[in-house]
Amino acid sequence: MTDTLAAPASTASTNGKIPVTVLTGYLGAGKTTLLNRILTEDHGKRYAVIVNEFGEIGIDNDLVVGADEDVFEMNNGCVCCTVRGDLIRVVAGLMKRQRPGKPAFDAIIVETTGLADPGPVAQTFFVDEDVKAKTQLDSVTTLVDAKHVMARLDDSREAREQVAFADRIILNKVDLATPEELDAVEARLRALNPLAPIVRAERSNVPLDQVLGLHAFDLDRILEVRPDFVNPPHGADSHVHDEACGHDHDHGHDHDHDHDHDHGHDHHDHDHSHGARGHAHQDDIKGISLSLDRPLDGAKFTAWLDRLLGEQGQNILRAKGIIDVQGENRRLVFQAVHMILEGDLQREWGVAERRWSRAVFIGRDLDEAELKAGFEGCAA
Ligand SMILES: Nc1nc2c(ncn2[C@@H]2O[C@H](COP(=O)(O)OP(=O)(O)OP(=O)(O)O)[C@@H](O)[C@H]2O)c(=O)[nH]1
């Protein structure tokens, strides 16, 4: 988790409480793109951003604009196990930064990992007394990738949860879908969440007043779907374990929610391996982090990545990386969602910055040894 402070000051807080916006959406939907828009737009406000990422190499931190300013890293915990504890600590830390009589920032934005159920994140703002006293959940905004969301709604419970939980849905990447496809997607989203307004966007270009300061989080609505949303007792359905529980996580609690009747959601029915490398979430989804302290050959790397995405793009839900290319002073940043690849030479490496190549691949049936060998084979 990373915390970034950006831009100058003043938004109305709610009853003196700092408004919190939770940004969610499946892997690659456009959350960071939206965040970067928020952080760079000339709005005269100061936002604290908390990024929780999947995969243990801090790539997302680096892709958020201005992240160098004020970053602290936290365990990349699995969102359903540890994030709430982390979040409480980060928010508490942010609160301490307030200057007397003047908040240090106008709002908090939390970007969840693409594999997260936003429920436990939103719960944080209701169940921890300190956090509750100082913050107010403004809205949960869910980004949706117009091209890939249908498949994800079929195969991912988290994707459905994210839509069901939204106060506002941003149907992003409209450039990648036909008007008919967009209508079909909207109908599907509507069925999962009849109330949240759906805003269409390209490159997450929604006006900020469509995302921030909405006063849209509707506790009553959430309580209808998750009656024990607020402070669920230990041992009860939806109880979210954190370090305050003071016990080993038992694996026998179901989430009694989900609008689409995909019930029996035991959030520990993912394969929870918190091993050093692959952090498996859903049974078969894992994240593979690769890194190399030597520069890569740009042509070899591009050819390898193209071939990999061509052959295994169906299984690669998300890939991204920052590459040190031989003979190039700028960092090569690449991003992929399935077979759609974008790459860019971005800013120069800093003088004191560690120059290395790192990449994360998140997907199904990925062969770690093969990926590692392919990646390292691109060394210059
Ligand atoms: N064609 C197209 N690409 C987009 C659009 N919005 C974002 N992208 C690209 O999609 C990729 C993923 O965008 P991100 O903003 O990083 O997505 P994310 O939701 O933060 O991804 P994770 O944090 O990995 O879950 C990047 O390559 C973006 O440039 C869009 O509207 N159209």
Coordinates of C-alpha atoms and ligand atoms in Angstrom, one line a residue:
M1 CA 0.0 0.0 0.0
T2 CA 1.3 3.4 -0.9
D3 CA 0.2 6.8 0.2
T4 CA 0.7 9.8 -2.0
L5 CA -0.2 13.4 -1.3
A6 CA -0.9 15.6 -4.3
A7 CA -1.9 19.1 -5.2
P8 CA -2.9 22.1 -3.2
A9 CA -5.8 22.5 -0.8
S10 CA -9.5 22.7 0.1
T11 CA -12.6 20.6 -0.2
A12 CA -15.5 20.7 2.0
S13 CA -15.2 17.8 4.3
T14 CA -18.3 16.2 5.6
N15 CA -19.2 17.2 9.1
G16 CA -15.6 17.9 9.6
K17 CA -14.9 14.4 8.5
I18 CA -12.6 13.6 5.5
P19 CA -14.5 12.2 2.6
V20 CA -13.2 8.9 1.3
T21 CA -13.7 7.6 -2.2
V22 CA -13.0 3.9 -2.9
L23 CA -12.0 3.2 -6.5
T24 CA -12.5 -0.4 -7.5
G25 CA -12.7 -2.4 -10.7
Y26 CA -11.2 -5.5 -12.1
L27 CA -7.6 -5.8 -13.2
G28 CA -6.7 -3.3 -15.9
A29 CA -10.1 -1.5 -15.9
G30 CA -8.6 1.9 -15.7
K31 CA -8.3 2.7 -12.0
T32 CA -4.7 4.1 -12.1
T33 CA -5.6 6.0 -15.2
L34 CA -8.4 7.7 -13.3
L35 CA -6.2 8.3 -10.3
N36 CA -3.6 10.0 -12.4
R37 CA -6.2 12.2 -13.9
I38 CA -7.5 13.1 -10.5
L39 CA -3.9 13.9 -9.3
T40 CA -2.9 16.0 -12.3
E41 CA -6.1 17.9 -12.9
D42 CA -6.1 21.5 -11.9
H43 CA -8.7 21.4 -9.1
G44 CA -6.9 23.2 -6.3
K45 CA -7.5 20.3 -4.0
R46 CA -5.2 18.1 -2.0
Y47 CA -5.9 14.4 -2.0
A48 CA -4.3 11.6 -0.1
V49 CA -4.2 8.5 -2.2
I50 CA -3.8 5.0 -0.8
V51 CA -3.0 2.3 -3.3
N52 CA -3.2 -1.4 -2.5
E53 CA -1.6 -3.6 -5.0
F54 CA -1.3 -7.2 -6.0
G55 CA 2.1 -8.7 -6.4
E56 CA 5.0 -8.0 -4.2
I57 CA 7.0 -5.8 -6.5
G58 CA 6.0 -2.2 -6.2
I59 CA 5.1 -1.4 -9.7
D60 CA 1.8 0.4 -9.2
N61 CA 3.4 2.9 -6.8
D62 CA 5.7 3.9 -9.5
L63 CA 2.9 4.3 -12.1
V64 CA 0.9 6.7 -9.9
V65 CA 1.8 10.3 -10.7
G66 CA 3.7 12.1 -8.0
A67 CA 4.1 8.9 -6.1
D68 CA 7.7 9.7 -5.4
E69 CA 6.8 12.6 -3.2
D70 CA 5.5 10.8 -0.2
V71 CA 5.5 7.1 -0.3
F72 CA 5.4 4.4 2.2
E73 CA 5.0 0.8 1.4
M74 CA 3.0 -1.7 3.3
N75 CA 2.6 -5.4 3.1
N76 CA 0.9 -6.3 -0.1
G77 CA -1.7 -8.1 1.9
C78 CA -4.5 -10.1 0.5
V79 CA -7.3 -7.6 0.6
C80 CA -9.7 -9.9 2.3
C81 CA -7.3 -10.7 5.1
T82 CA -5.0 -7.9 6.0
V83 CA -6.0 -4.9 4.1
R84 CA -8.4 -3.6 6.7
G85 CA -5.7 -3.5 9.3
D86 CA -3.3 -1.9 6.9
L87 CA -5.9 0.6 5.9
I88 CA -6.6 1.6 9.4
R89 CA -2.9 2.2 10.0
V90 CA -2.5 4.3 6.9
V91 CA -5.6 6.4 7.6
A92 CA -4.6 6.9 11.2
G93 CA -1.1 8.0 9.9
L94 CA -2.7 10.4 7.5
M95 CA -4.9 11.9 10.3
K96 CA -1.8 12.6 12.3
R97 CA -0.5 14.8 9.5
Q98 CA -3.3 17.2 9.9
R99 CA -2.2 20.7 10.9
P100 CA -4.2 22.3 13.7
G101 CA -7.5 23.6 12.5
K102 CA -6.7 22.6 8.9
P103 CA -6.8 19.2 7.4
A104 CA -3.6 18.3 5.5
F105 CA -5.8 17.1 2.6
D106 CA -9.3 17.4 1.3
A107 CA -10.2 13.8 0.6
I108 CA -8.8 10.3 0.7
I109 CA -8.9 8.1 -2.4
V110 CA -8.4 4.4 -1.9
E111 CA -7.6 2.3 -5.0
T112 CA -8.2 -1.3 -4.3
T113 CA -6.4 -4.1 -6.2
G114 CA -8.3 -5.4 -9.2
L115 CA -8.9 -8.7 -7.4
A116 CA -10.5 -7.2 -4.4
D117 CA -14.0 -7.4 -3.0
P118 CA -14.6 -3.8 -2.1
G119 CA -16.7 -4.8 0.9
P120 CA -14.0 -5.2 3.5
V121 CA -12.4 -2.0 2.4
A122 CA -15.6 0.0 2.7
Q123 CA -16.3 -1.7 6.0
T124 CA -13.1 -0.2 7.4
F125 CA -14.8 3.2 7.5
F126 CA -17.6 1.9 9.6
V127 CA -16.1 -0.5 12.0
D128 CA -13.0 1.1 13.3
E129 CA -13.9 3.8 15.9
D130 CA -11.0 6.1 15.2
V131 CA -11.4 5.9 11.4
K132 CA -15.1 6.3 11.7
A133 CA -14.8 9.4 13.8
K134 CA -12.6 11.1 11.3
T135 CA -13.7 9.9 7.9
Q136 CA -16.8 9.4 5.9
L137 CA -17.2 7.0 3.1
D138 CA -18.3 9.2 0.2
S139 CA -18.7 6.6 -2.5
V140 CA -17.5 3.4 -4.0
T141 CA -16.8 3.9 -7.7
T142 CA -16.3 0.9 -9.9
L143 CA -14.4 1.1 -13.2
V144 CA -15.4 -1.4 -15.8
D145 CA -13.4 -2.4 -18.9
A146 CA -16.0 -2.4 -21.7
K147 CA -14.0 -4.9 -23.8
H148 CA -13.3 -7.5 -21.1
V149 CA -16.0 -7.1 -18.5
M150 CA -18.5 -9.6 -19.9
A151 CA -16.0 -12.5 -19.6
R152 CA -15.0 -11.4 -16.1
L153 CA -18.6 -11.2 -14.9
D154 CA -18.9 -14.8 -16.1
D155 CA -15.8 -16.1 -14.4
S156 CA -15.0 -13.8 -11.5
R157 CA -16.9 -13.4 -8.3
E158 CA -14.8 -10.4 -7.4
A159 CA -15.8 -8.7 -10.7
R160 CA -19.4 -9.2 -9.8
E161 CA -19.0 -8.0 -6.3
Q162 CA -17.3 -4.8 -7.5
V163 CA -20.2 -4.0 -9.8
A164 CA -22.8 -4.9 -7.2
F165 CA -21.2 -2.8 -4.6
A166 CA -20.8 0.3 -6.6
D167 CA -22.5 3.7 -5.9
R168 CA -21.3 4.7 -9.4
I169 CA -20.1 2.7 -12.3
I170 CA -17.7 4.0 -14.9
L171 CA -18.0 2.1 -18.1
N172 CA -14.4 2.7 -19.4
K173 CA -12.6 1.9 -22.6
V174 CA -15.6 2.7 -24.8
D175 CA -13.2 3.0 -27.7
L176 CA -12.7 -0.8 -27.6
A177 CA -16.3 -1.8 -28.0
T178 CA -19.1 -1.2 -30.5
P179 CA -22.3 0.7 -29.5
E180 CA -24.2 -2.6 -29.4
E181 CA -21.6 -4.2 -27.2
L182 CA -21.8 -1.2 -24.9
D183 CA -25.5 -1.5 -24.6
A184 CA -25.3 -5.2 -23.8
V185 CA -22.6 -4.5 -21.1
E186 CA -24.8 -1.8 -19.6
A187 CA -27.8 -4.1 -19.5
R188 CA -25.7 -6.7 -17.7
L189 CA -24.3 -4.1 -15.2
R190 CA -27.8 -2.9 -14.6
A191 CA -29.0 -6.4 -13.8
L192 CA -26.3 -6.7 -11.1
N193 CA -26.8 -3.2 -9.8
P194 CA -30.0 -1.4 -10.7
L195 CA -29.2 1.8 -8.9
A196 CA -25.7 3.0 -9.6
P197 CA -25.5 5.6 -12.4
I198 CA -23.4 4.3 -15.3
V199 CA -21.0 6.9 -16.8
R200 CA -19.2 6.1 -20.1
A201 CA -15.6 7.0 -20.4
E202 CA -12.5 6.7 -22.5
R203 CA -9.2 6.7 -20.7
S204 CA -11.2 7.2 -17.5
N205 CA -12.1 10.8 -18.7
V206 CA -14.9 11.4 -16.3
P207 CA -15.4 14.8 -14.8
L208 CA -14.1 14.7 -11.3
D209 CA -17.5 15.7 -9.9
Q210 CA -18.7 12.4 -11.2
V211 CA -16.3 10.6 -8.9
L212 CA -15.5 12.8 -5.9
G213 CA -17.8 14.5 -3.4
L214 CA -20.8 12.5 -4.4
H215 CA -22.2 11.8 -1.0
A216 CA -23.4 8.6 -2.7
F217 CA -22.5 5.8 -0.3
D218 CA -25.8 4.5 0.8
L219 CA -25.5 2.5 3.9
D220 CA -29.2 1.5 3.9
R221 CA -28.8 0.0 0.4
I222 CA -25.7 -1.9 1.5
L223 CA -27.4 -3.1 4.7
E224 CA -30.2 -4.5 2.5
V225 CA -27.7 -6.7 0.8
R226 CA -25.4 -7.2 3.6
P227 CA -27.3 -6.9 6.8
D228 CA -24.2 -7.4 8.9
F229 CA -22.1 -5.0 7.0
V230 CA -21.4 -2.8 10.0
N231 CA -19.3 -4.3 12.6
P232 CA -20.1 -8.0 12.0
P233 CA -19.5 -9.9 15.1
H234 CA -16.6 -12.3 15.2
G235 CA -17.6 -15.7 14.0
A236 CA -20.6 -14.3 12.1
D237 CA -21.0 -14.2 8.4
S238 CA -19.1 -11.4 6.8
H239 CA -16.8 -11.0 9.8
V240 CA -13.6 -9.8 8.4
H241 CA -10.6 -11.0 10.3
D242 CA -7.8 -8.7 10.9
E243 CA -5.0 -8.5 13.4
A244 CA -7.4 -7.3 16.0
C245 CA -9.0 -10.7 16.0
G246 CA -6.0 -12.1 17.8
H247 CA -6.4 -15.6 16.3
D248 CA -5.4 -17.6 13.4
H249 CA -7.8 -17.1 10.6
D250 CA -10.2 -20.0 10.5
H251 CA -11.5 -20.6 7.1
G252 CA -15.1 -21.3 7.8
H253 CA -17.0 -18.1 7.4
D254 CA -19.1 -17.3 4.4
H255 CA -20.0 -13.9 3.0
D256 CA -23.7 -13.8 2.9
H257 CA -24.1 -11.4 0.1
D258 CA -23.8 -11.0 -3.6
H259 CA -26.6 -9.8 -5.7
D260 CA -26.3 -12.4 -8.4
H261 CA -26.9 -15.3 -6.2
D262 CA -23.5 -16.6 -6.4
H263 CA -23.8 -17.6 -2.9
G264 CA -21.8 -19.6 -0.4
H265 CA -19.1 -17.0 -0.9
D266 CA -16.5 -18.1 1.5
H267 CA -13.9 -15.5 0.9
H268 CA -11.3 -18.1 2.0
D269 CA -12.4 -20.3 -0.8
H270 CA -9.7 -18.7 -2.9
D271 CA -6.5 -20.6 -2.7
H272 CA -4.8 -18.5 -0.1
S273 CA -1.2 -19.1 -0.7
H274 CA 0.7 -16.1 0.6
G275 CA 4.0 -17.5 -0.5
A276 CA 7.0 -15.5 -1.5
R277 CA 6.2 -15.5 -5.2
G278 CA 2.8 -16.3 -6.3
H279 CA 0.0 -14.9 -4.3
A280 CA -2.9 -16.9 -5.4
H281 CA -6.3 -15.4 -5.1
Q282 CA -9.0 -17.2 -6.9
D283 CA -8.2 -20.9 -7.2
D284 CA -6.3 -20.6 -10.4
I285 CA -5.2 -16.9 -10.6
K286 CA -1.7 -16.1 -9.6
G287 CA 0.6 -13.2 -9.8
I288 CA 4.2 -13.8 -10.9
S289 CA 6.8 -11.2 -10.2
L290 CA 10.0 -11.1 -12.2
S291 CA 13.0 -8.8 -11.9
L292 CA 16.5 -8.5 -13.1
D293 CA 19.2 -6.1 -12.1
R294 CA 20.8 -6.1 -15.6
P295 CA 19.5 -4.1 -18.5
L296 CA 17.3 -5.9 -21.1
D297 CA 17.8 -5.9 -24.8
G298 CA 14.8 -3.7 -26.0
A299 CA 14.2 -5.7 -29.2
K300 CA 14.5 -9.0 -27.6
F301 CA 12.1 -8.0 -24.8
T302 CA 9.5 -6.6 -27.1
A303 CA 9.6 -9.7 -29.3
W304 CA 9.3 -11.9 -26.3
L305 CA 6.4 -10.0 -24.8
D306 CA 4.6 -9.9 -28.2
R307 CA 5.0 -13.6 -28.6
L308 CA 3.9 -14.3 -25.0
L309 CA 0.8 -12.2 -25.3
G310 CA 0.0 -13.7 -28.6
E311 CA 0.3 -17.2 -27.3
Q312 CA -1.0 -16.8 -23.7
G313 CA -2.9 -13.5 -23.8
Q314 CA -6.2 -15.3 -23.0
N315 CA -4.8 -16.4 -19.7
I316 CA -2.9 -13.2 -18.9
L317 CA -5.4 -11.0 -17.1
R318 CA -2.9 -8.3 -16.5
A319 CA 0.8 -7.6 -17.0
K320 CA 2.8 -4.5 -16.3
G321 CA 6.4 -3.6 -15.8
I322 CA 9.1 -1.0 -15.7
I323 CA 12.1 -2.1 -17.8
D324 CA 15.7 -0.9 -17.9
V325 CA 16.6 -1.0 -21.6
Q326 CA 20.2 -1.2 -22.7
G327 CA 21.3 2.0 -24.2
E328 CA 18.2 3.9 -23.1
N329 CA 18.1 6.5 -20.3
R330 CA 14.4 6.4 -20.0
R331 CA 12.3 3.8 -18.3
L332 CA 10.2 1.6 -20.6
V333 CA 6.8 1.1 -19.0
F334 CA 4.6 -1.6 -20.5
Q335 CA 1.0 -2.5 -19.7
A336 CA -1.1 -5.3 -21.0
V337 CA -4.7 -6.5 -20.4
H338 CA -5.0 -9.8 -22.2
M339 CA -3.6 -9.2 -25.7
I340 CA -3.8 -5.4 -25.6
L341 CA -0.4 -4.1 -25.0
E342 CA 0.8 -0.6 -24.5
G343 CA 4.4 0.5 -24.1
D344 CA 6.0 3.8 -23.6
L345 CA 9.4 5.3 -22.8
Q346 CA 8.7 7.5 -19.9
R347 CA 10.8 9.6 -17.6
E348 CA 14.5 9.2 -17.2
W349 CA 15.9 7.0 -14.4
G350 CA 16.8 9.1 -11.4
V351 CA 20.5 9.5 -10.5
A352 CA 20.0 7.7 -7.2
E353 CA 17.3 5.4 -8.4
R354 CA 17.8 1.7 -8.5
R355 CA 18.0 0.8 -12.2
W356 CA 16.3 -2.6 -12.6
S357 CA 13.7 -4.3 -14.7
R358 CA 10.6 -5.6 -13.0
A359 CA 7.4 -7.0 -14.3
V360 CA 4.3 -8.7 -12.9
F361 CA 2.1 -11.1 -14.7
I362 CA -1.3 -12.0 -13.3
G363 CA -3.3 -14.7 -14.8
R364 CA -4.3 -18.3 -15.0
D365 CA -2.2 -21.3 -15.8
L366 CA 0.9 -19.3 -16.0
D367 CA 4.2 -21.2 -15.9
E368 CA 6.5 -19.3 -13.6
A369 CA 9.7 -21.1 -14.7
E370 CA 9.0 -20.5 -18.3
L371 CA 8.1 -16.8 -17.8
K372 CA 11.3 -16.3 -15.7
A373 CA 13.5 -18.0 -18.3
G374 CA 11.9 -16.0 -21.1
F375 CA 12.3 -12.7 -19.2
E376 CA 15.8 -13.4 -18.2
G377 CA 16.6 -14.5 -21.7
C378 CA 16.0 -10.9 -22.8
A379 CA 19.1 -9.7 -20.8
A380 CA 21.3 -7.6 -23.0
Ligands
LIG1 N1 -8.0 1.6 -25.2 C1 -8.1 2.0 -24.0 N2 -7.1 1.7 -23.1 C2 -7.3 2.2 -21.8 C3 -8.4 3.0 -21.4 N3 -8.3 3.3 -20.1 C4 -7.1 2.7 -19.7 N4 -6.5 2.1 -20.7 C5 -5.3 1.3 -20.7 O1 -5.6 0.1 -20.0 C6 -4.5 -0.4 -19.2 C7 -4.8 -0.5 -17.8 O2 -5.1 0.7 -17.2 P1 -4.9 1.1 -15.7 O3 -5.4 2.4 -15.4 O4 -3.5 0.8 -15.3 O5 -5.8 -0.1 -15.0 P2 -6.0 -0.4 -13.5 O6 -7.4 -0.7 -13.2 O7 -5.3 0.6 -12.6 O8 -5.2 -1.8 -13.5 P3 -4.7 -2.7 -12.1 O9 -4.3 -1.7 -11.1 O10 -3.6 -3.5 -12.6 O11 -5.9 -3.4 -11.8 C8 -3.4 0.7 -19.5 O12 -2.6 0.2 -20.5 C9 -4.2 1.9 -19.9 O13 -3.5 2.8 -20.7 C10 -9.4 3.3 -22.4 O14 -10.4 4.0 -22.2 N5 -9.2 2.8 -23.7

